[in-house]
PDB file of C-alpha atoms in Angstrom:
ATOM      1  CA  UNK A   1      93.452 103.256 122.460  1.00 90.00           C
ATOM      2  CA  UNK A   2      91.853 105.691 120.071  1.00 95.00           C
ATOM      3  CA  UNK A   3      89.086 104.589 117.639  1.00 96.00           C
ATOM      4  CA  UNK A   4      88.178 106.589 114.452  1.00 97.00           C
ATOM      5  CA  UNK A   5      85.115 106.052 112.539  1.00 97.00           C
ATOM      6  CA  UNK A   6      84.680 107.695 109.127  1.00 98.00           C
ATOM      7  CA  UNK A   7      81.485 108.463 107.563  1.00 97.00           C
ATOM      8  CA  UNK A   8      79.894 110.520 104.596  1.00 97.00           C
ATOM      9  CA  UNK A   9      81.467 108.650 101.556  1.00 98.00           C
ATOM     10  CA  UNK A  10      79.260 107.890  98.413  1.00 98.00           C
ATOM     11  CA  UNK A  11      79.218 108.098  94.620  1.00 98.00           C
ATOM     12  CA  UNK A  12      79.155 111.570  93.166  1.00 98.00           C
ATOM     13  CA  UNK A  13      79.487 112.788  89.654  1.00 98.00           C
ATOM     14  CA  UNK A  14      82.514 114.819  88.414  1.00 98.00           C
ATOM     15  CA  UNK A  15      82.342 118.562  89.610  1.00 98.00           C
ATOM     16  CA  UNK A  16      80.160 117.494  92.669  1.00 98.00           C
ATOM     17  CA  UNK A  17      80.822 117.787  96.283  1.00 98.00           C
ATOM     18  CA  UNK A  18      80.919 115.422  99.406  1.00 98.00           C
ATOM     19  CA  UNK A  19      81.648 116.027 103.015  1.00 98.00           C
ATOM     20  CA  UNK A  20      83.529 113.431 105.197  1.00 98.00           C
ATOM     21  CA  UNK A  21      83.485 113.173 109.040  1.00 98.00           C
ATOM     22  CA  UNK A  22      85.830 111.576 111.292  1.00 97.00           C
ATOM     23  CA  UNK A  23      84.532 110.846 114.886  1.00 96.00           C
ATOM     24  CA  UNK A  24      86.900 109.828 117.638  1.00 93.00           C
ATOM     25  CA  UNK A  25      86.357 107.846 120.762  1.00 93.00           C
ATOM     26  CA  UNK A  26      88.593 106.369 123.641  1.00 94.00           C
ATOM     27  CA  UNK A  27      91.595 108.390 124.870  1.00 93.00           C
ATOM     28  CA  UNK A  28      90.866 111.495 122.531  1.00 90.00           C
ATOM     29  CA  UNK A  29      92.905 113.626 124.493  1.00 90.00           C
ATOM     30  CA  UNK A  30      96.233 112.584 123.459  1.00 92.00           C
ATOM     31  CA  UNK A  31      95.443 113.395 119.822  1.00 92.00           C
ATOM     32  CA  UNK A  32      97.869 116.346 118.673  1.00 92.00           C
ATOM     33  CA  UNK A  33      97.010 116.278 114.912  1.00 94.00           C
ATOM     34  CA  UNK A  34      94.408 114.608 112.851  1.00 95.00           C
ATOM     35  CA  UNK A  35      94.643 113.851 109.003  1.00 96.00           C
ATOM     36  CA  UNK A  36      92.835 112.260 106.176  1.00 98.00           C
ATOM     37  CA  UNK A  37      94.631 109.953 103.632  1.00 98.00           C
ATOM     38  CA  UNK A  38      93.314 108.136 100.645  1.00 98.00           C
ATOM     39  CA  UNK A  39      94.365 104.866  98.833  1.00 98.00           C
ATOM     40  CA  UNK A  40      93.403 103.853  95.177  1.00 97.00           C
ATOM     41  CA  UNK A  41      93.648 100.508  93.999  1.00 93.00           C
ATOM     42  CA  UNK A  42      97.318  99.333  93.044  1.00 95.00           C
ATOM     43  CA  UNK A  43      98.682 102.844  94.596  1.00 96.00           C
ATOM     44  CA  UNK A  44     100.067 103.856  97.659  1.00 96.00           C
ATOM     45  CA  UNK A  45      98.363 105.737 100.574  1.00 97.00           C
ATOM     46  CA  UNK A  46      98.380 109.367  99.607  1.00 97.00           C
ATOM     47  CA  UNK A  47      98.468 112.271 102.267  1.00 98.00           C
ATOM     48  CA  UNK A  48      95.105 114.487 101.647  1.00 98.00           C
ATOM     49  CA  UNK A  49      95.030 117.006 104.566  1.00 98.00           C
ATOM     50  CA  UNK A  50      95.695 117.486 108.434  1.00 96.00           C
ATOM     51  CA  UNK A  51      94.531 119.886 111.044  1.00 96.00           C
ATOM     52  CA  UNK A  52      96.160 120.338 114.684  1.00 92.00           C
ATOM     53  CA  UNK A  53      94.397 120.107 117.839  1.00 87.00           C
ATOM     54  CA  UNK A  54      93.270 123.586 118.155  1.00 83.00           C
ATOM     55  CA  UNK A  55      92.658 123.874 114.388  1.00 81.00           C
ATOM     56  CA  UNK A  56      95.179 126.645 113.822  1.00 83.00           C
ATOM     57  CA  UNK A  57      96.983 124.981 111.292  1.00 92.00           C
ATOM     58  CA  UNK A  58      96.015 123.130 108.226  1.00 95.00           C
ATOM     59  CA  UNK A  59      97.979 121.469 105.492  1.00 96.00           C
ATOM     60  CA  UNK A  60      97.026 119.953 102.170  1.00 97.00           C
ATOM     61  CA  UNK A  61      98.402 117.552  99.764  1.00 97.00           C
ATOM     62  CA  UNK A  62      99.311 119.273  96.380  1.00 97.00           C
ATOM     63  CA  UNK A  63      96.340 117.468  94.201  1.00 96.00           C
ATOM     64  CA  UNK A  64      93.774 118.820  96.364  1.00 97.00           C
ATOM     65  CA  UNK A  65      94.833 122.087  97.153  1.00 97.00           C
ATOM     66  CA  UNK A  66      91.927 124.837  96.159  1.00 97.00           C
ATOM     67  CA  UNK A  67      89.331 122.100  96.345  1.00 98.00           C
ATOM     68  CA  UNK A  68      89.321 120.428  99.641  1.00 98.00           C
ATOM     69  CA  UNK A  69      89.085 121.861 102.958  1.00 98.00           C
ATOM     70  CA  UNK A  70      89.568 120.631 106.671  1.00 97.00           C
ATOM     71  CA  UNK A  71      87.877 121.763 109.769  1.00 96.00           C
ATOM     72  CA  UNK A  72      86.853 120.886 113.207  1.00 92.00           C
ATOM     73  CA  UNK A  73      83.449 120.832 114.413  1.00 89.00           C
ATOM     74  CA  UNK A  74      83.328 121.737 118.166  1.00 78.00           C
ATOM     75  CA  UNK A  75      79.836 121.043 118.319  1.00 84.00           C
ATOM     76  CA  UNK A  76      79.717 117.487 116.887  1.00 86.00           C
ATOM     77  CA  UNK A  77      83.300 117.034 118.177  1.00 82.00           C
ATOM     78  CA  UNK A  78      84.253 115.740 114.521  1.00 93.00           C
ATOM     79  CA  UNK A  79      87.138 116.573 111.936  1.00 96.00           C
ATOM     80  CA  UNK A  80      85.614 117.169 108.546  1.00 97.00           C
ATOM     81  CA  UNK A  81      86.939 117.044 105.060  1.00 98.00           C
ATOM     82  CA  UNK A  82      84.733 119.177 102.579  1.00 98.00           C
ATOM     83  CA  UNK A  83      85.604 117.960  99.048  1.00 98.00           C
ATOM     84  CA  UNK A  84      84.581 120.025  96.233  1.00 98.00           C
ATOM     85  CA  UNK A  85      84.965 119.991  92.428  1.00 98.00           C
ATOM     86  CA  UNK A  86      85.499 116.273  92.596  1.00 98.00           C
ATOM     87  CA  UNK A  87      87.338 114.211  89.815  1.00 98.00           C
ATOM     88  CA  UNK A  88      87.471 110.724  88.985  1.00 98.00           C
ATOM     89  CA  UNK A  89      91.036 110.576  90.223  1.00 97.00           C
ATOM     90  CA  UNK A  90      89.807 111.572  93.662  1.00 98.00           C
ATOM     91  CA  UNK A  91      88.009 108.036  93.763  1.00 98.00           C
ATOM     92  CA  UNK A  92      89.601 106.072  96.649  1.00 98.00           C
ATOM     93  CA  UNK A  93      89.087 104.856 100.005  1.00 98.00           C
ATOM     94  CA  UNK A  94      89.387 107.803 102.471  1.00 98.00           C
ATOM     95  CA  UNK A  95      91.170 107.238 105.989  1.00 98.00           C
ATOM     96  CA  UNK A  96      90.936 109.199 108.832  1.00 98.00           C
ATOM     97  CA  UNK A  97      94.021 109.111 111.138  1.00 97.00           C
ATOM     98  CA  UNK A  98      95.294 110.526 114.499  1.00 96.00           C
ATOM     99  CA  UNK A  99      98.471 111.058 116.058  1.00 95.00           C
ATOM    100  CA  UNK A 100     100.265 112.249 119.100  1.00 94.00           C
ATOM    101  CA  UNK A 101     102.722 114.651 117.554  1.00 86.00           C
ATOM    102  CA  UNK A 102     102.838 116.682 114.375  1.00 77.00           C
ATOM    103  CA  UNK A 103     106.591 116.184 113.120  1.00 81.00           C
ATOM    104  CA  UNK A 104     105.465 113.890 110.239  1.00 89.00           C
ATOM    105  CA  UNK A 105     101.947 114.989 109.750  1.00 91.00           C
ATOM    106  CA  UNK A 106     102.299 114.521 105.829  1.00 93.00           C
ATOM    107  CA  UNK A 107     103.239 110.920 106.392  1.00 95.00           C
ATOM    108  CA  UNK A 108     101.736 107.508 107.120  1.00 96.00           C
ATOM    109  CA  UNK A 109     104.218 106.817 109.681  1.00 95.00           C
ATOM    110  CA  UNK A 110     103.326 110.184 111.694  1.00 94.00           C
ATOM    111  CA  UNK A 111      99.848 108.641 112.771  1.00 96.00           C
ATOM    112  CA  UNK A 112      99.281 105.979 115.420  1.00 96.00           C
ATOM    113  CA  UNK A 113      95.570 105.591 114.835  1.00 97.00           C
ATOM    114  CA  UNK A 114      93.484 104.846 111.868  1.00 98.00           C
ATOM    115  CA  UNK A 115      89.654 104.440 110.771  1.00 98.00           C
ATOM    116  CA  UNK A 116      88.531 101.502 108.753  1.00 97.00           C
ATOM    117  CA  UNK A 117      87.954 103.921 105.572  1.00 98.00           C
ATOM    118  CA  UNK A 118      84.883 104.974 103.635  1.00 98.00           C
ATOM    119  CA  UNK A 119      84.634 104.644  99.818  1.00 98.00           C
ATOM    120  CA  UNK A 120      84.306 107.778  97.721  1.00 98.00           C
ATOM    121  CA  UNK A 121      83.673 107.267  93.999  1.00 98.00           C
ATOM    122  CA  UNK A 122      83.467 109.895  91.445  1.00 98.00           C
ATOM    123  CA  UNK A 123      81.978 109.135  87.987  1.00 97.00           C
ATOM    124  CA  UNK A 124      82.951 110.998  84.811  1.00 92.00           C
TER     125      UNK A 124
END
């Protein structure tokens, strides 16, 4: 089993920034790909970003390209999501996810392990 815990959510004004972190415990050696998804009320869960085990490959959802970045912190052993130029439409619960493969890395079905989520709210 892999356990994931998100942190860093909060309330920010339009144009502001937040940095989310995902910490993993358990059988972390089986993780090949780590991703971030978000879900707003009444909407389906949306792909945000993904990074491979070694950090050599990243991908972003169309709605966040140019504003968000994803990285691995070797010192803290976390996967971080840096969110810049935030907009009210970014308001959602953000989830960290981990998968044992990368063929379905932009889809919910491609991940076996999920955190409980952290709330991000952007005011206008």
